[in-house]
Amino acid sequence: MKALRCLLITINFIFGLVSYTQNLDSPSSNDLNNVNIDELSDEQIQQFLDKVKENRLTLEQAELIAKQRGVSSFQLSKLRDRIRLLQADSSRREFINISPNRSRKKIEEGDNLYSFLLSPSDSLQGKGSKLKIFGMDIFRRLDINFEPSLNAATPEGYILGTGDEIIIDVFGASEITYQQFINPDGKILIGGVGPVSLGGLTVRQAKVRLFNRLSTIYSGLKGQSPNTFINVSIGDIRSIKVNVVGAVTQPGTYTISSFSTAFNVLYSAGGPGENGSMREIQIIRKGEKIATLDIYKYLFLGEDSQNPQLLDQDIVLVKPYLNRVKLAGNVKNPAIYELKEDETVDFLLSVSGGFSEKAFKESITIDRVGKKEKRIKTVNVEHFSLEQIQNGDSIFVTSLMDTYSNRIRIQGAVNRPGIHELTKELSLSKVISLAGGLREDAYLKRGNIIRLTDSLRLTNLTFDVKEVTKGNQDILLSPEDLIVINSIFDLEEKKLVTIQGQVQIPGDYPFVSDMSVEDLIKLAGGLKENANVKNVEVARRLLADNDLSKSSDIFTFPINKDLSVNEQASSFKLMPFDIVLIKSTQLVRDQKTVKIEGEVKYPGFYALETNEDKISDLLKRAGGLTIYGYAEGAYLIRRTDYYGFNSETGEIPAKSDLLEGELFKAQQIRDLLLKDSISDTNELIEKQRIGINLPKILEQPNSKFDLILKNGDLISIPQKLETVRVRGEVLYPNTVKFTKGASFKKYISASGGFSSKAKVGKSYVIYANGSAQRTKNFLLFKNFPSVKPGADILIPVKKEQVKLSSTEIVGIASGLASLAFIVFQIVNLNN
């Protein structure tokens, strides 16, 4: 598994997927010797293919990268086989696009059904079950509020009690306002009238009593033409205390508004607990049950008759749940439901919202708990209203099959490909007619019908498209038939023409009949300034019956610079797969630039004046070295031609000269160099550090030490260096101060001496200018290289010698003994 993780990390590293690999451990991305392709899933193989495609790499390039990181050829062979199988399966499904296999669909549906039905019945209460108890989340959600509104008009049926504020407005011939709180005796006191008992009355009853009592002092309230009127309202309302007990989430005594109902206080208490009933919630007043609240009917059926307004000291009792059933599958609200004894499948479906759009509605399957064992019961649609639900039932609603009983499809070279209804007399010719007929590019010699047989296997029927359209041949169709009529372009190689060289956009272009060279150049963005128009070449591939010693036919002719009509060039018509080559001319030459940096007076970029400019010429133009310049540490960096790519001209080789991966890499480098400045570094471009002897160049300009500069060269002059770095197999690798005249061994001693694994005879020194010198050995004597400022001393490690185990020694000894015995026998036979 570690090797597998390494492979995945390496693949993602190749494609720059840093964000993905940060979530994994970081084993060495090179340790892939033990990778096993068999451990990769199809999804991981597909992920690999997707990333290869996304990054415009070929499979060969990806395999090469994997091989460089240690994947064996045997495992790469396995990888190719897995990819081939995966692509073949994908292509088959993509081409046929048959609805999921019926038998497979049934198996999948069965798996879903039995994994649901075989789950323990005791998981109905929620533990270990994915289904939730229906309605319970209403009491858990913070974005829902069921508190009573205190700003609404006082209901006529509201029962008055101690603490309620009564506001009586008298207006008309007499105007006065009375504001009184009902006292603990249930009365209010009105001047001129005396005490009026209102406790226990509804608002409607209180209005009648106050009207009668106030009529004794306001005669204008009565009569046929009253001139005085009263309005009774409630000001501040009282608070009441209600006890919530039983199987509730937070039992206790709650102080609530006197407007609250049983559901309001139940919401404040967090609703029924895990084992509490949603259907049997009793409201008890003065020792008697006055109502039973059914949350299902209140919330989902809108029945409010059993949700009374509460009074002080009322008790809300939540009983344990009655019967719970599990409903899953293709319904709108899969959940665990609580049902009463006489409720049926119909009621359960209505509470759950009914079937989903893909449900099979003709029957349901019930997993029922019996007295000794479980049993399965199938209920047809006509018995839904009769079948009563029992405690512990598990009901699963299956889905419709994805197959069609009357569907056919036609695709390919027809005007309106798509799906059609299969009727009794529908034939192949009629379907082609319904699809708008054949396109002009239809391949008339052969068509195919992919048919799903009764045994759920695919079979192929072949027909002559031309004969069917003429009426000489016809075929009756079957459900799920797929008719495929190919285009003539599907059955031939994609025709391209290629242009390379001095054009703006070289590459492949679609072949068009009667296309001339000038037409193709125009498509490629026109000629570059240095294009050679006097000698344009066209390479044409040969047919198999031509001379096999030839590679291609070459045609050469001139064209006009402005691409105007040229009698010779315009009359030459391109053929599929022609390669047009536009060469460059020597009359136009691109400037060449180099850079010098570090301790010179005028560092920066310089253009080369001639093709013979040397390092000494550049140093003259740069003003020479500063007083801090270290001539012996100067070095030259030169970009190399990578995969045949010419870094000076920007040209790449023809396809035939490179492998596909190399051509891709060369094109990448060219594109990067065209957009980047000369100072940019890129991991795709190899840079060679060349050691130069600058002191000799300064002393002897134009000598053998003075190199000719090339486009893109970089010369670096470091400051004076005063240290020497010691690396490799020493006891204390570090950087040591340079001491003039100090020997090689002195620097080794300053680093603790050689380690036990040091390969002393192979020690070497890399100087600041990039050159190197190794230790010379003669018999038992070692001549170590000299050390200069800025040098690196490197001590390599000895190869570890593996000692033979006792078993291996015994094996070798046995082999030698057997060989000696055979030789002895041969000698005896000869004698």
Coordinates of N, CA, C and O in Angstrom, one line a residue, residues 659-721:
L659 N 10.3 11.2 -31.8 CA 9.2 10.5 -31.2 C 8.1 11.5 -30.8 O 8.4 12.7 -30.7
E660 N 6.9 11.0 -30.7 CA 5.8 11.9 -30.3 C 6.0 12.7 -29.1 O 5.8 13.9 -29.0
G661 N 6.6 12.0 -28.0 CA 6.8 12.7 -26.8 C 7.9 13.8 -26.9 O 7.8 14.8 -26.3
E662 N 8.9 13.5 -27.7 CA 10.0 14.4 -27.9 C 9.5 15.7 -28.7 O 9.9 16.8 -28.4
L663 N 8.6 15.4 -29.7 CA 8.1 16.6 -30.4 C 7.3 17.4 -29.5 O 7.4 18.7 -29.6
F664 N 6.4 16.8 -28.7 CA 5.6 17.6 -27.7 C 6.5 18.5 -26.8 O 6.3 19.6 -26.6
K665 N 7.6 17.9 -26.3 CA 8.5 18.6 -25.4 C 9.2 19.7 -26.2 O 9.3 20.8 -25.6
A666 N 9.6 19.5 -27.4 CA 10.3 20.6 -28.2 C 9.4 21.7 -28.4 O 9.7 22.9 -28.4
Q667 N 8.1 21.4 -28.8 CA 7.1 22.5 -29.0 C 6.9 23.3 -27.7 O 6.7 24.5 -27.7
Q668 N 6.8 22.6 -26.6 CA 6.7 23.3 -25.3 C 7.8 24.2 -25.0 O 7.6 25.4 -24.6
I669 N 9.0 23.8 -25.3 CA 10.2 24.7 -25.0 C 10.1 25.9 -25.9 O 10.4 27.0 -25.5
R670 N 9.8 25.6 -27.2 CA 9.7 26.7 -28.2 C 8.7 27.8 -27.7 O 9.0 29.0 -27.7
D671 N 7.5 27.3 -27.3 CA 6.5 28.3 -26.9 C 6.9 29.0 -25.6 O 6.7 30.2 -25.5
L672 N 7.6 28.4 -24.7 CA 8.1 29.1 -23.5 C 9.1 30.1 -23.8 O 9.1 31.2 -23.3
L673 N 10.1 29.8 -24.7 CA 11.1 30.7 -25.1 C 10.6 31.9 -25.8 O 11.1 33.0 -25.7
L674 N 9.6 31.7 -26.6 CA 9.0 32.8 -27.4 C 8.4 33.9 -26.5 O 8.3 35.0 -26.8
K675 N 7.8 33.4 -25.3 CA 7.1 34.4 -24.5 C 8.0 34.8 -23.3 O 7.7 35.8 -22.6
D676 N 9.1 34.1 -23.0 CA 9.9 34.4 -21.8 C 11.2 35.2 -22.3 O 11.7 35.1 -23.4
S677 N 11.7 36.1 -21.4 CA 12.9 36.8 -21.6 C 14.1 35.8 -21.4 O 14.0 34.8 -20.9
I678 N 15.3 36.3 -21.9 CA 16.4 35.4 -21.8 C 16.9 35.1 -20.4 O 17.5 34.1 -20.2
S679 N 16.5 35.9 -19.5 CA 16.9 35.7 -18.1 C 16.0 34.7 -17.3 O 16.4 34.3 -16.3
D680 N 14.9 34.4 -17.9 CA 14.0 33.4 -17.3 C 14.6 32.1 -17.2 O 15.2 31.6 -18.2
T681 N 14.4 31.4 -16.2 CA 14.8 30.0 -16.1 C 13.6 29.1 -16.2 O 12.5 29.5 -15.7
N682 N 13.7 27.9 -16.7 CA 12.6 27.0 -16.9 C 13.1 25.6 -16.7 O 14.1 25.2 -17.3
E683 N 12.4 24.7 -16.0 CA 12.9 23.4 -15.7 C 12.9 22.5 -17.0 O 13.6 21.5 -17.1
L684 N 12.2 23.0 -18.1 CA 12.2 22.2 -19.3 C 13.5 22.4 -20.1 O 13.8 21.6 -21.0
I685 N 14.2 23.5 -19.9 CA 15.3 23.9 -20.7 C 16.6 23.4 -19.9 O 16.8 23.9 -18.8
E686 N 17.4 22.6 -20.6 CA 18.6 22.2 -19.9 C 19.7 23.3 -20.1 O 19.8 23.9 -21.2
K687 N 20.4 23.7 -19.0 CA 21.4 24.7 -19.0 C 22.7 24.1 -18.6 O 22.8 23.4 -17.6
Q688 N 23.7 24.4 -19.4 CA 25.0 23.8 -19.2 C 26.0 24.8 -18.6 O 26.1 25.9 -19.1
R689 N 26.6 24.5 -17.4 CA 27.5 25.4 -16.8 C 28.9 25.0 -17.3 O 29.4 23.9 -17.2
I690 N 29.6 26.0 -18.0 CA 30.9 25.8 -18.6 C 31.9 26.5 -17.8 O 31.8 27.8 -17.6
G691 N 33.0 25.8 -17.4 CA 34.1 26.4 -16.7 C 35.0 27.2 -17.7 O 35.4 26.7 -18.7
I692 N 35.2 28.5 -17.4 CA 36.1 29.3 -18.2 C 37.3 29.7 -17.4 O 37.2 29.9 -16.2
N693 N 38.4 30.0 -18.1 CA 39.6 30.5 -17.4 C 39.7 32.0 -17.7 O 40.4 32.4 -18.7
L694 N 39.0 32.8 -16.9 CA 38.9 34.2 -17.2 C 40.3 34.9 -17.0 O 40.6 35.8 -17.8
P695 N 41.1 34.5 -16.1 CA 42.4 35.2 -16.0 C 43.2 35.0 -17.3 O 43.8 36.0 -17.8
K696 N 43.2 33.8 -17.9 CA 43.9 33.6 -19.2 C 43.2 34.4 -20.3 O 43.9 34.9 -21.2
I697 N 41.9 34.5 -20.3 CA 41.2 35.3 -21.3 C 41.6 36.8 -21.2 O 41.8 37.4 -22.2
L698 N 41.7 37.3 -20.0 CA 42.1 38.7 -19.8 C 43.5 38.9 -20.2 O 43.9 40.0 -20.8
E699 N 44.4 37.9 -20.0 CA 45.8 38.0 -20.3 C 46.0 37.8 -21.8 O 46.8 38.5 -22.5
Q700 N 45.3 36.9 -22.4 CA 45.5 36.5 -23.8 C 44.1 36.6 -24.6 O 43.5 35.5 -24.9
P701 N 43.6 37.8 -24.9 CA 42.4 37.8 -25.7 C 42.5 37.1 -27.0 O 43.6 37.1 -27.6
N702 N 41.4 36.5 -27.5 CA 41.4 35.8 -28.8 C 42.2 34.5 -28.8 O 42.5 34.0 -29.9
S703 N 42.6 34.1 -27.6 CA 43.4 32.9 -27.5 C 42.4 31.7 -27.5 O 41.2 31.8 -27.6
K704 N 43.0 30.5 -27.3 CA 42.1 29.3 -27.3 C 41.2 29.3 -26.0 O 40.2 28.5 -26.0
F705 N 41.6 30.0 -25.0 CA 40.7 30.1 -23.8 C 39.5 31.0 -24.0 O 38.5 30.9 -23.3
D706 N 39.5 31.9 -25.0 CA 38.5 32.9 -25.3 C 37.4 32.3 -26.2 O 37.6 32.2 -27.4
L707 N 36.3 31.9 -25.6 CA 35.2 31.2 -26.3 C 34.4 32.2 -27.1 O 34.1 33.3 -26.7
I708 N 33.9 31.7 -28.2 CA 32.9 32.4 -29.0 C 31.5 32.4 -28.3 O 31.1 31.3 -27.9
L709 N 30.8 33.5 -28.2 CA 29.5 33.6 -27.5 C 28.4 33.1 -28.4 O 28.5 33.3 -29.7
K710 N 27.4 32.6 -27.8 CA 26.2 32.1 -28.5 C 25.0 32.9 -28.0 O 25.0 33.4 -26.8
N711 N 23.9 32.9 -28.7 CA 22.7 33.5 -28.3 C 22.2 32.9 -27.0 O 22.1 31.7 -26.9
G712 N 21.9 33.8 -26.0 CA 21.4 33.3 -24.8 C 22.4 33.0 -23.7 O 22.1 32.6 -22.6
D713 N 23.7 33.2 -24.0 CA 24.7 32.9 -23.0 C 24.6 33.8 -21.9 O 24.2 35.0 -22.0
L714 N 25.0 33.4 -20.7 CA 25.1 34.2 -19.5 C 26.4 34.0 -18.8 O 26.9 32.9 -18.6
I715 N 27.1 35.1 -18.6 CA 28.4 35.1 -18.0 C 28.3 35.7 -16.6 O 27.7 36.8 -16.5
S716 N 28.7 35.0 -15.6 CA 28.6 35.5 -14.2 C 30.0 35.7 -13.6 O 30.8 34.8 -13.6
I717 N 30.2 36.9 -13.0 CA 31.5 37.2 -12.4 C 31.2 37.4 -10.9 O 30.5 38.4 -10.5
P718 N 31.6 36.4 -10.0 CA 31.2 36.5 -8.6 C 32.2 37.5 -7.9 O 33.2 37.9 -8.4
Q719 N 31.8 37.9 -6.7 CA 32.7 38.6 -5.8 C 33.8 37.7 -5.3 O 33.7 36.5 -5.4
K720 N 34.8 38.3 -4.7 CA 35.9 37.5 -4.2 C 35.4 36.6 -3.1 O 34.6 37.0 -2.3
L721 N 35.8 35.3 -3.3 CA 35.3 34.3 -2.3 C 36.3 34.0 -1.3 O 37.5 34.0 -1.6

